[in-house]
Short mmCIF file of C-alpha atoms in Angstrom, two decimals:
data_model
loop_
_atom_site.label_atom_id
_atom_site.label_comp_id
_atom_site.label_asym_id
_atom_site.label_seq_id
_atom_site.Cartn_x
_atom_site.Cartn_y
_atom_site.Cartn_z
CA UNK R 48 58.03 81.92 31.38
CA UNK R 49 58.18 78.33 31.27
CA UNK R 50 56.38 77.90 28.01
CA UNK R 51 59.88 81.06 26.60
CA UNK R 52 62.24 78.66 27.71
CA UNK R 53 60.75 75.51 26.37
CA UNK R 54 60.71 77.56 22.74
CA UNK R 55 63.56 78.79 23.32
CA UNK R 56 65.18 75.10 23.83
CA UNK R 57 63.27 74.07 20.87
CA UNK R 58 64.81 76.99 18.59
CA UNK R 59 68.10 75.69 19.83
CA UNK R 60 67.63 72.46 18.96
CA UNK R 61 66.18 73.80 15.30
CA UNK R 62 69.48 75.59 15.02
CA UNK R 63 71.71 73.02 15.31
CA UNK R 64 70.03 70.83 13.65
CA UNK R 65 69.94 72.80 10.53
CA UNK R 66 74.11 72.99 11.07
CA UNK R 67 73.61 68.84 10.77
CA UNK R 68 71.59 68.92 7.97
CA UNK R 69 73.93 71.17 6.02
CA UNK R 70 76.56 69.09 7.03
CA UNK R 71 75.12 65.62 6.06
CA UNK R 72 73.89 67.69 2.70
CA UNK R 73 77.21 69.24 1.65
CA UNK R 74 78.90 65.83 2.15
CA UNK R 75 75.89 63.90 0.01
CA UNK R 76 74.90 61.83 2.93
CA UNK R 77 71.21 60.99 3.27
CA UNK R 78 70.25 60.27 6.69
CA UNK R 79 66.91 58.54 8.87
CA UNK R 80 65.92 58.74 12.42
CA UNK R 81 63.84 55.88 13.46
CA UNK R 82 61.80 56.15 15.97
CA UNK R 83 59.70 53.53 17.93
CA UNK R 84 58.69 51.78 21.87
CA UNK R 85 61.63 50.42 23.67
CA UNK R 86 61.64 46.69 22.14
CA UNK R 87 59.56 47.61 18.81
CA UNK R 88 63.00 45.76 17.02
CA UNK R 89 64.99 48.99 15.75
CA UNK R 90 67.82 47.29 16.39
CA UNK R 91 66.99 43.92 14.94
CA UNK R 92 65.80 45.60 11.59
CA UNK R 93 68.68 47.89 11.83
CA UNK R 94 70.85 44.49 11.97
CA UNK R 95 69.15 43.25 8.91
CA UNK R 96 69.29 46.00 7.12
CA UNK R 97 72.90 46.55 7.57
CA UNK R 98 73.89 42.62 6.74
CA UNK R 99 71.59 43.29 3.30
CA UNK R 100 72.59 46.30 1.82
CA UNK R 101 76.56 45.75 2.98
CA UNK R 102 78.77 46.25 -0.03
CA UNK R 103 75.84 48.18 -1.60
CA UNK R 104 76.39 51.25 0.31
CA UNK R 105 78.07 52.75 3.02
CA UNK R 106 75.79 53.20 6.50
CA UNK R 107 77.10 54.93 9.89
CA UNK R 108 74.70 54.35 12.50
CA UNK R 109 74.41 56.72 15.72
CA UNK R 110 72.16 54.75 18.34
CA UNK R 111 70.81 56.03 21.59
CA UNK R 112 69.83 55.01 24.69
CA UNK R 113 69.40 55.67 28.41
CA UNK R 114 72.10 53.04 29.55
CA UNK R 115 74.72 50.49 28.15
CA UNK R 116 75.95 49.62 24.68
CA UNK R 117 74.61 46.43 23.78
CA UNK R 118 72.95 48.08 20.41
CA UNK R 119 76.53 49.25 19.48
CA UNK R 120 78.08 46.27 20.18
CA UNK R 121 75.21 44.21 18.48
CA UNK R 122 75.44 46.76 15.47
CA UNK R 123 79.65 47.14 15.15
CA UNK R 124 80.50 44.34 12.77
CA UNK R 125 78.00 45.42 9.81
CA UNK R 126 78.79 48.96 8.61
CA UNK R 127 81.46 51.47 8.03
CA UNK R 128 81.05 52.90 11.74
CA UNK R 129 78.69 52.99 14.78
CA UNK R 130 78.52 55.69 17.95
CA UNK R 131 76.10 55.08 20.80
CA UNK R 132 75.37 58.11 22.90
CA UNK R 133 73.97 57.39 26.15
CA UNK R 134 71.15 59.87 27.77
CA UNK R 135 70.94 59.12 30.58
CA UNK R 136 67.02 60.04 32.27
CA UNK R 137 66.91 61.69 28.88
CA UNK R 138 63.91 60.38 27.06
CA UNK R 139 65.20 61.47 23.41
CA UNK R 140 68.20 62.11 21.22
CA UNK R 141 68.75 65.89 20.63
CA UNK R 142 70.05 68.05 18.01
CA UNK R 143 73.18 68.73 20.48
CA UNK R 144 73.72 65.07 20.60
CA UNK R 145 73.66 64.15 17.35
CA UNK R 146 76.31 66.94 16.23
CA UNK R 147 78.82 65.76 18.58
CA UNK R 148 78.17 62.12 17.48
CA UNK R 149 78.34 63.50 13.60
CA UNK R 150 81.90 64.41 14.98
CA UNK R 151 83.03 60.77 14.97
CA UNK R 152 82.06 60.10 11.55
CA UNK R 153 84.08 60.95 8.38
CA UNK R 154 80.89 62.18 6.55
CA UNK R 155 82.77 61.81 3.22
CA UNK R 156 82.86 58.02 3.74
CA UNK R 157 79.00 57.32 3.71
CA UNK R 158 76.54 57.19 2.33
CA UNK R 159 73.29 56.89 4.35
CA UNK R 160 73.71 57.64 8.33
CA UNK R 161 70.73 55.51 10.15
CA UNK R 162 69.70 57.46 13.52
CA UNK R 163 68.41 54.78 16.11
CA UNK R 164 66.12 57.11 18.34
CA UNK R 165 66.08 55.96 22.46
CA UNK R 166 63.11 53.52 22.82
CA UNK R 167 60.06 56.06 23.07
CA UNK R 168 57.26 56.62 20.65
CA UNK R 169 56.33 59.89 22.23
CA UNK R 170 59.41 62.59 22.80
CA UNK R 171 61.74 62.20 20.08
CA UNK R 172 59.07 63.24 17.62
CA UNK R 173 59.06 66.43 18.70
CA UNK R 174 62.91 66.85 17.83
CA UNK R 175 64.30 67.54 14.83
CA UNK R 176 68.02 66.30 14.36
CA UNK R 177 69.08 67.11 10.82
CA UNK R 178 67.75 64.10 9.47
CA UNK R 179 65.88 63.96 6.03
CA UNK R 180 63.05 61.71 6.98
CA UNK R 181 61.39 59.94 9.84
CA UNK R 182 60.83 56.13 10.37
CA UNK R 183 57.56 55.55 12.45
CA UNK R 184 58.12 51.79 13.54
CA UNK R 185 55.30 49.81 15.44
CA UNK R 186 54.86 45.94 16.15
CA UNK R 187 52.34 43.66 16.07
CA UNK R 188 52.77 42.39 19.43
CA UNK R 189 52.26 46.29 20.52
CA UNK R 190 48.64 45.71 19.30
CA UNK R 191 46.54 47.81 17.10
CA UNK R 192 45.56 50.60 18.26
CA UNK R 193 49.31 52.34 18.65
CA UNK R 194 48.95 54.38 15.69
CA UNK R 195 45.60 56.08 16.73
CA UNK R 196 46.78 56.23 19.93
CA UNK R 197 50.13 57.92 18.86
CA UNK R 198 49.00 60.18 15.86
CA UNK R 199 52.67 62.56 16.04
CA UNK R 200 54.76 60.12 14.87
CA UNK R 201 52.24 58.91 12.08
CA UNK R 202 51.92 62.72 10.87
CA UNK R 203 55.52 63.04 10.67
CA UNK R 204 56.86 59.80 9.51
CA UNK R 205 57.93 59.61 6.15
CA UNK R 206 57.15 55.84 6.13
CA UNK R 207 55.91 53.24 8.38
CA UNK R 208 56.64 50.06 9.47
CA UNK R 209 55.04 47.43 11.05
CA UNK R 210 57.42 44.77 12.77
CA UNK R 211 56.74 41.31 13.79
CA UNK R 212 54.31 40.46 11.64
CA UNK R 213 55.18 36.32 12.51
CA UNK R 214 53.53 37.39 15.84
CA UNK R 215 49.92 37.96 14.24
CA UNK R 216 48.72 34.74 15.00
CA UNK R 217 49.54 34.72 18.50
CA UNK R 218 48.52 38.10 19.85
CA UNK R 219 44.99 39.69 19.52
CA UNK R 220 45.30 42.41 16.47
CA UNK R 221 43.03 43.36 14.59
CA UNK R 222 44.61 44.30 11.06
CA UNK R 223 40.96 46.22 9.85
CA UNK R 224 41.39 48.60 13.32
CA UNK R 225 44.73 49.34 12.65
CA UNK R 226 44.64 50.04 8.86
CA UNK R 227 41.43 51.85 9.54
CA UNK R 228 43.06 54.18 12.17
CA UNK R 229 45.77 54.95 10.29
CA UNK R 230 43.86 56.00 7.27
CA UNK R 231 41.32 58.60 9.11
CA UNK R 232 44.84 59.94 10.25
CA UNK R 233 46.89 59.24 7.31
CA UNK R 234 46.40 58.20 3.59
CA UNK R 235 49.75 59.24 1.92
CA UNK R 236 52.33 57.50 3.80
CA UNK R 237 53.86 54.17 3.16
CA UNK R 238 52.70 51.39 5.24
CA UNK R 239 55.45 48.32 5.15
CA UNK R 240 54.28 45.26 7.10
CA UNK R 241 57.29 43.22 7.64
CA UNK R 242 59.48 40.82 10.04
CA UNK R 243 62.81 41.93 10.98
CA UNK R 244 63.04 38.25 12.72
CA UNK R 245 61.88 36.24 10.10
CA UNK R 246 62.84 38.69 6.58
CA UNK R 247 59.01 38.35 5.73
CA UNK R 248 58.35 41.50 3.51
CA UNK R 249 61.78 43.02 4.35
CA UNK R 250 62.65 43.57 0.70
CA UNK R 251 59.88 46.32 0.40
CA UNK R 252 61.76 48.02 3.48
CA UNK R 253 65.37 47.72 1.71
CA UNK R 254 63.67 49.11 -1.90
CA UNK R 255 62.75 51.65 0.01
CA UNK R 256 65.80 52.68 1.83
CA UNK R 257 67.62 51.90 -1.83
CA UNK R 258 65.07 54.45 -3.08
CA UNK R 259 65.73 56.88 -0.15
CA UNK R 260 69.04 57.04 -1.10
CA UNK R 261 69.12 57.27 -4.44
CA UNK R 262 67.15 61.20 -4.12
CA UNK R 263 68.73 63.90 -3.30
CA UNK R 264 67.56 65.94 -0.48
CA UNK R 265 65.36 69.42 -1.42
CA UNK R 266 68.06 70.86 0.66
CA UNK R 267 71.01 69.53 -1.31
CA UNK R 268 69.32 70.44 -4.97
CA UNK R 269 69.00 74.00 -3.90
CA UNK R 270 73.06 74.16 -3.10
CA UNK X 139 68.49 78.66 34.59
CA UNK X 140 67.12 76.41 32.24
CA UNK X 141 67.99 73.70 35.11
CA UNK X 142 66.54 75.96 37.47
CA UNK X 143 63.33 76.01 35.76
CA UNK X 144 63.16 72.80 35.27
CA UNK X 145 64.05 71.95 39.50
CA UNK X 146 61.12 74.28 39.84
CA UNK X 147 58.99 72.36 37.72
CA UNK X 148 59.53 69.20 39.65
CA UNK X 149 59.35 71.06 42.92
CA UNK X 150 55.91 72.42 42.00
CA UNK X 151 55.17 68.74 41.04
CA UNK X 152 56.43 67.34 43.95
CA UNK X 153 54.19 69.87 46.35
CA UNK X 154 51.04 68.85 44.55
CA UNK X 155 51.89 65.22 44.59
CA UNK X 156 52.21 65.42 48.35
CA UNK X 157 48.77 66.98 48.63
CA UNK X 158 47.79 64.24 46.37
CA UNK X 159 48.91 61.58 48.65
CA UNK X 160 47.76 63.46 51.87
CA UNK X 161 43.90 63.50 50.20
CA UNK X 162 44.32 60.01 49.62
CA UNK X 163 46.19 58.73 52.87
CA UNK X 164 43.46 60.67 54.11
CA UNK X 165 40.69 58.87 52.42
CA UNK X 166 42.30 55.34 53.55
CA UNK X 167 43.03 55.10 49.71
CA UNK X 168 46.04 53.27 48.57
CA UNK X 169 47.89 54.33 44.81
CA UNK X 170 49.39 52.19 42.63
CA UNK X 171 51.07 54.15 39.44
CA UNK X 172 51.55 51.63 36.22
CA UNK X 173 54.77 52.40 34.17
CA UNK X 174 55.32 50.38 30.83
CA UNK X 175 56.53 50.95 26.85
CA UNK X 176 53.36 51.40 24.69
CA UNK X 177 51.90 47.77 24.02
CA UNK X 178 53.28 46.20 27.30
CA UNK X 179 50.03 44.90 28.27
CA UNK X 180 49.01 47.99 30.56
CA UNK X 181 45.56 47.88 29.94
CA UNK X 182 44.87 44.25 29.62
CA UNK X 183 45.91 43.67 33.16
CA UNK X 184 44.25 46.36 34.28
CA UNK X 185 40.98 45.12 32.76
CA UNK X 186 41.72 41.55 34.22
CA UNK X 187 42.74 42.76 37.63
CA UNK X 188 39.19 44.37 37.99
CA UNK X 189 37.58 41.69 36.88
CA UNK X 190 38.98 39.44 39.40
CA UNK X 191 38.72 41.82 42.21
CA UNK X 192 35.01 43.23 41.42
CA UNK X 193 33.27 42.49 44.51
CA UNK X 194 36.13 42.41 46.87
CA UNK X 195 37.38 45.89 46.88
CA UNK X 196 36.13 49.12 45.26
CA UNK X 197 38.64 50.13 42.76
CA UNK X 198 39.08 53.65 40.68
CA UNK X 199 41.16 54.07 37.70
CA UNK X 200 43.24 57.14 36.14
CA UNK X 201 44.10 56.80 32.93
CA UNK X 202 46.60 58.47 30.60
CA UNK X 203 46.96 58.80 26.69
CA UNK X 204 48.39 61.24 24.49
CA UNK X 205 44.63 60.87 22.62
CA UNK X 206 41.88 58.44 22.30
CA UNK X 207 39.22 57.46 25.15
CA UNK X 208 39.80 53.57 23.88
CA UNK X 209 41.56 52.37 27.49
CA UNK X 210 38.82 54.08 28.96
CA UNK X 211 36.30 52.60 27.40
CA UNK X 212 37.79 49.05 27.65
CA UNK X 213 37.98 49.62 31.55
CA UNK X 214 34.53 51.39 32.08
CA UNK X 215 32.62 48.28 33.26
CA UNK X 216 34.94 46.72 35.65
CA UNK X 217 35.43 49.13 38.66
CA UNK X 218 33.69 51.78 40.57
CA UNK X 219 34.86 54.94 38.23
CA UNK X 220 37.61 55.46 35.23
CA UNK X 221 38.53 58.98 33.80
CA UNK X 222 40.54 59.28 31.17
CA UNK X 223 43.75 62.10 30.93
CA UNK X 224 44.31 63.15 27.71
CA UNK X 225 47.89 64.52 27.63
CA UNK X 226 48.21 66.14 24.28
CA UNK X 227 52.09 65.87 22.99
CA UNK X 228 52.81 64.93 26.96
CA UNK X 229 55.04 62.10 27.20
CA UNK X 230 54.08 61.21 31.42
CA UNK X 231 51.14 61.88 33.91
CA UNK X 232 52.03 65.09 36.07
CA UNK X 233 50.52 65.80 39.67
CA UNK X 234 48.36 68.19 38.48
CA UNK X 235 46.49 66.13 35.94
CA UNK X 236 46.08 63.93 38.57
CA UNK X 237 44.79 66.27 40.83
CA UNK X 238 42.31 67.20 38.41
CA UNK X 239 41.74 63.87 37.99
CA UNK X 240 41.48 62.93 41.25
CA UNK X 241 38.44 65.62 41.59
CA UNK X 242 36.04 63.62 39.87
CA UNK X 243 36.44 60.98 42.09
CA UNK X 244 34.79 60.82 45.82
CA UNK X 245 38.00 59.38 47.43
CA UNK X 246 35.80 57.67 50.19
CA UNK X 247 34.09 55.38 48.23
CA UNK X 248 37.21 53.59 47.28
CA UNK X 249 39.99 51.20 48.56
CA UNK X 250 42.49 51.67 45.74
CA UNK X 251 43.31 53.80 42.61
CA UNK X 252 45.15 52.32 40.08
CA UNK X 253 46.88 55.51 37.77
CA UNK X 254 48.00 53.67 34.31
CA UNK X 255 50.34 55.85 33.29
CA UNK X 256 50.70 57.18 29.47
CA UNK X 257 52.63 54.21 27.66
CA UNK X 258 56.30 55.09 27.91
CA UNK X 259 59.34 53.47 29.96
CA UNK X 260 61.31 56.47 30.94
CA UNK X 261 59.29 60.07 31.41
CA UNK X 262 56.88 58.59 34.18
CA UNK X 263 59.92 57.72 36.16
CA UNK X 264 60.66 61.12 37.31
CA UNK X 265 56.83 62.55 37.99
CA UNK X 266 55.41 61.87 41.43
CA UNK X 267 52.25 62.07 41.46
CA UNK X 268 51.03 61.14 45.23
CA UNK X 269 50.66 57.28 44.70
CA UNK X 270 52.18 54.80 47.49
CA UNK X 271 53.72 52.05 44.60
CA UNK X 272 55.16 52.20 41.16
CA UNK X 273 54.41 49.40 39.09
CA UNK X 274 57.31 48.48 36.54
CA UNK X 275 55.47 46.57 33.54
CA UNK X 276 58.01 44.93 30.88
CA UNK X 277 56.50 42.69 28.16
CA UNK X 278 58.11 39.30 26.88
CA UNK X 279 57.81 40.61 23.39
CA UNK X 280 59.95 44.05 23.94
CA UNK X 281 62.98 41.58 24.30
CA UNK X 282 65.41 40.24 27.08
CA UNK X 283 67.13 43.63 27.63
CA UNK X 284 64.53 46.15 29.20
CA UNK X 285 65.57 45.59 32.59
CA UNK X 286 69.59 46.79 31.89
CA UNK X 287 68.25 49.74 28.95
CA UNK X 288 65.42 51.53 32.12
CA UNK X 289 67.71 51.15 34.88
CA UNK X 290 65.26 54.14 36.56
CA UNK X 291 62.20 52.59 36.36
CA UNK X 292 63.71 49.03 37.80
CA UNK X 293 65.33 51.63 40.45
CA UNK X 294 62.05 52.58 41.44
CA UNK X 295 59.52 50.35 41.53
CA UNK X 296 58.00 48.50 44.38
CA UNK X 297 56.96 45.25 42.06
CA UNK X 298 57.84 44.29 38.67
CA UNK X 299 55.98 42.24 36.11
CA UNK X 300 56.98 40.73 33.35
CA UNK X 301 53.48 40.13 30.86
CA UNK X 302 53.41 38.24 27.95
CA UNK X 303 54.95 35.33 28.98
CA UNK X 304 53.17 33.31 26.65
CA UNK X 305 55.04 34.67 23.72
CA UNK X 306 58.26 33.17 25.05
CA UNK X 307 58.12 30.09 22.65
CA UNK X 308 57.62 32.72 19.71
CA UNK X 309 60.59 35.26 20.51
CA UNK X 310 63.96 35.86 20.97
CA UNK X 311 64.38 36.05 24.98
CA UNK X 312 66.91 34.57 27.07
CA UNK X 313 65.44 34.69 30.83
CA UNK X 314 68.82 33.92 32.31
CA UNK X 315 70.06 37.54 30.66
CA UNK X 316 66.48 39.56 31.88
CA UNK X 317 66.69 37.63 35.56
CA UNK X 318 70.92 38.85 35.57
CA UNK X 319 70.90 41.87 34.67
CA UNK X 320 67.83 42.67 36.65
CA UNK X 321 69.66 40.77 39.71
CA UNK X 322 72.77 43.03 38.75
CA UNK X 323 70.19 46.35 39.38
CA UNK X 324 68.14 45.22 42.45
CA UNK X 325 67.96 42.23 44.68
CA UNK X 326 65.19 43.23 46.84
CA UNK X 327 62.49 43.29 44.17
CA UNK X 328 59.59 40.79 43.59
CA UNK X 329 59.48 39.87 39.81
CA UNK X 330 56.06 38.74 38.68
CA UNK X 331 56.37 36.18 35.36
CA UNK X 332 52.66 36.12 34.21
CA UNK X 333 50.35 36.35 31.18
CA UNK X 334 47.28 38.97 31.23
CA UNK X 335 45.98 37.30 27.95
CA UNK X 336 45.79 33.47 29.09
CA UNK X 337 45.69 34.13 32.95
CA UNK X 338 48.96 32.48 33.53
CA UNK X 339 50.67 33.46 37.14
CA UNK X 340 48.10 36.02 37.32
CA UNK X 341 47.20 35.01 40.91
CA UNK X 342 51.10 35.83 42.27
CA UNK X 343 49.51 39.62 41.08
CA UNK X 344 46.26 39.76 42.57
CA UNK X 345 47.57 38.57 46.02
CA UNK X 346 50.24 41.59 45.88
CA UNK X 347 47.51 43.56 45.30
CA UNK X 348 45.56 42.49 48.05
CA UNK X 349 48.28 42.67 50.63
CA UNK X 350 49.15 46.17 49.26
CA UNK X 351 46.03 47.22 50.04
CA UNK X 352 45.61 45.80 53.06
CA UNK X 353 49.07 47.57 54.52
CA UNK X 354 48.21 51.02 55.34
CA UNK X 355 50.59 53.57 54.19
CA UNK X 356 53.50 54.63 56.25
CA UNK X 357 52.23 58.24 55.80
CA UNK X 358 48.56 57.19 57.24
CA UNK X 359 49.95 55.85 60.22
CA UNK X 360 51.49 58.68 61.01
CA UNK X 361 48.51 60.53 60.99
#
């Protein structure tokens, strides 16, 4: 009985986010959920990204967390318009969440609507939100064995980063393990090692958001 | 109802956490549970608390993952007996996997068992699972702002550490923010500053360890 109502949530959650997706679709918005550990720097290279591709485009961003709205406030002066939703003891964004957030956004005014996921590699993989793709973001100081040690996220993501790379030579990582790991899991996913802190490599990241962009969703060819 | 299943689902947790904690009351056993993001250092502390308290007290570790046998493996040689809990897709340790766990241990042989939870800041919170102490682990590198984001798990710990301190010159981290905001949550609270990598403040550590172990547990005295 347990295992109906957990489906049953689930289906939920698939329902209304297909209501999001058609709703980000219709109004030719492209939108990411990024997902990664509680300090992996979402928020930095969500800052970054923001201050680059200003002018270029226009971003909403809906972030979540348990408690407070320093990401919000930290975010609010470099795109068109951000909402935090707090959850509480709730370990993930859901479906649920993310419409009523999509509710504060005039969807014809953007572009590209960035979902930053509450700090957890582990539950918000399981949900889908309406987005088009999944960000998979680790960080050197992490170490290397997170993506063999978190294989959901890696088989979902759309692309990968890997954050703080100015860290390497002051942590033990071991670049062969983690490339290594990733490849007996993965081999056709983009791997982007980069620092949010320092801009090392962060082109690659905004090419590929420019790129992201740029394609229509499957969904939105077939309307 | 789905609240109701889900009040049942802790309820049935909480009964087999409190047989848990009666077999190892019982035992004279005392239970830390270790609660950090992915990367925080669990493991490395783990591996340098046995080290330096091989000899002195016989020691047991549980250990959780969603895959992999890798902590395992790096804890194997230090301490009387690891097993490793794979969870699957499961984002915390539950009572029952540590029951099961707990079976291929003989209780009497140790003085403490040290449950490293699977690597993520908010799930664990809510799951007893029959230990005396929660260990909240935060990690220089995860940023100044842990402390006021996982209100729950600085709510319910019995000692916090922050690891990694040697990475301070490297990051962004402003200690008076992470020391007022935590102050702002809990007064009552010691606050370990250390490094598991270079061994710095590591002591402060091993002596709570020894005096937790050498308190007996409210619950034993009763007995």
């Amino acid at each position: 009985m347990d295992i109906d109502v957990v489906t049953n949530v689930l289906k939920l959650n698939d329902e209304i986010a297909a209501l999001n997706r058609a709703d980000l679709n219709k109004a030719g918005v492209r939108c990411l959920d990024i997902i990664g550990s509680p300090g992996a720097g979402k928020t930095l290279l969500l800052e970054k990204t923001l201050q680059a591709l200003q002018g270029e485009m226009r971003i909403g961003v809906l972030t979540g967390d348990l408690a407070t709205t320093r990401d919000a406030e930290r975010l609010a002066d470099h795109c068109e318009k951000v909402t935090q939703i707090n959850t509480g003891k709730g370990c993930h964004l859901d479906a649920n969440q993310v419409r009523q957030g999509l509710s504060n956004f005039n969807l014809e005014d953007l572009d590209l609507l960035i979902i930053e996921n509450v700090g957890n590699l582990i539950c918000p993989v399981g949900f889908d939100l309406g987005q088009d793709a999944k960000v998979g973001l680790f960080s050197v100081s992490e170490g290397d064995d997170k993506p063999i040690k978190h294989p959901y996220i890696v088989m979902e993501a759309s692309v990968l980063i890997l954050n703080k790379m100015d860290l390497l030579p002051y942590v033990p990582f071991d670049m062969k393990v983690f490339d290594s790991d990733l490849l007996g899991l993965r081999s056709d996913v983009p791997v982007l090692k980069l620092s949010a802190a320092t801009g090392e490599n962060i082109n690659e990241w905004l090419d590929w958001v420019r790129a992201f962009v740029n394609t229509k969703s499957p969904a939105a060819v077939l309307q």
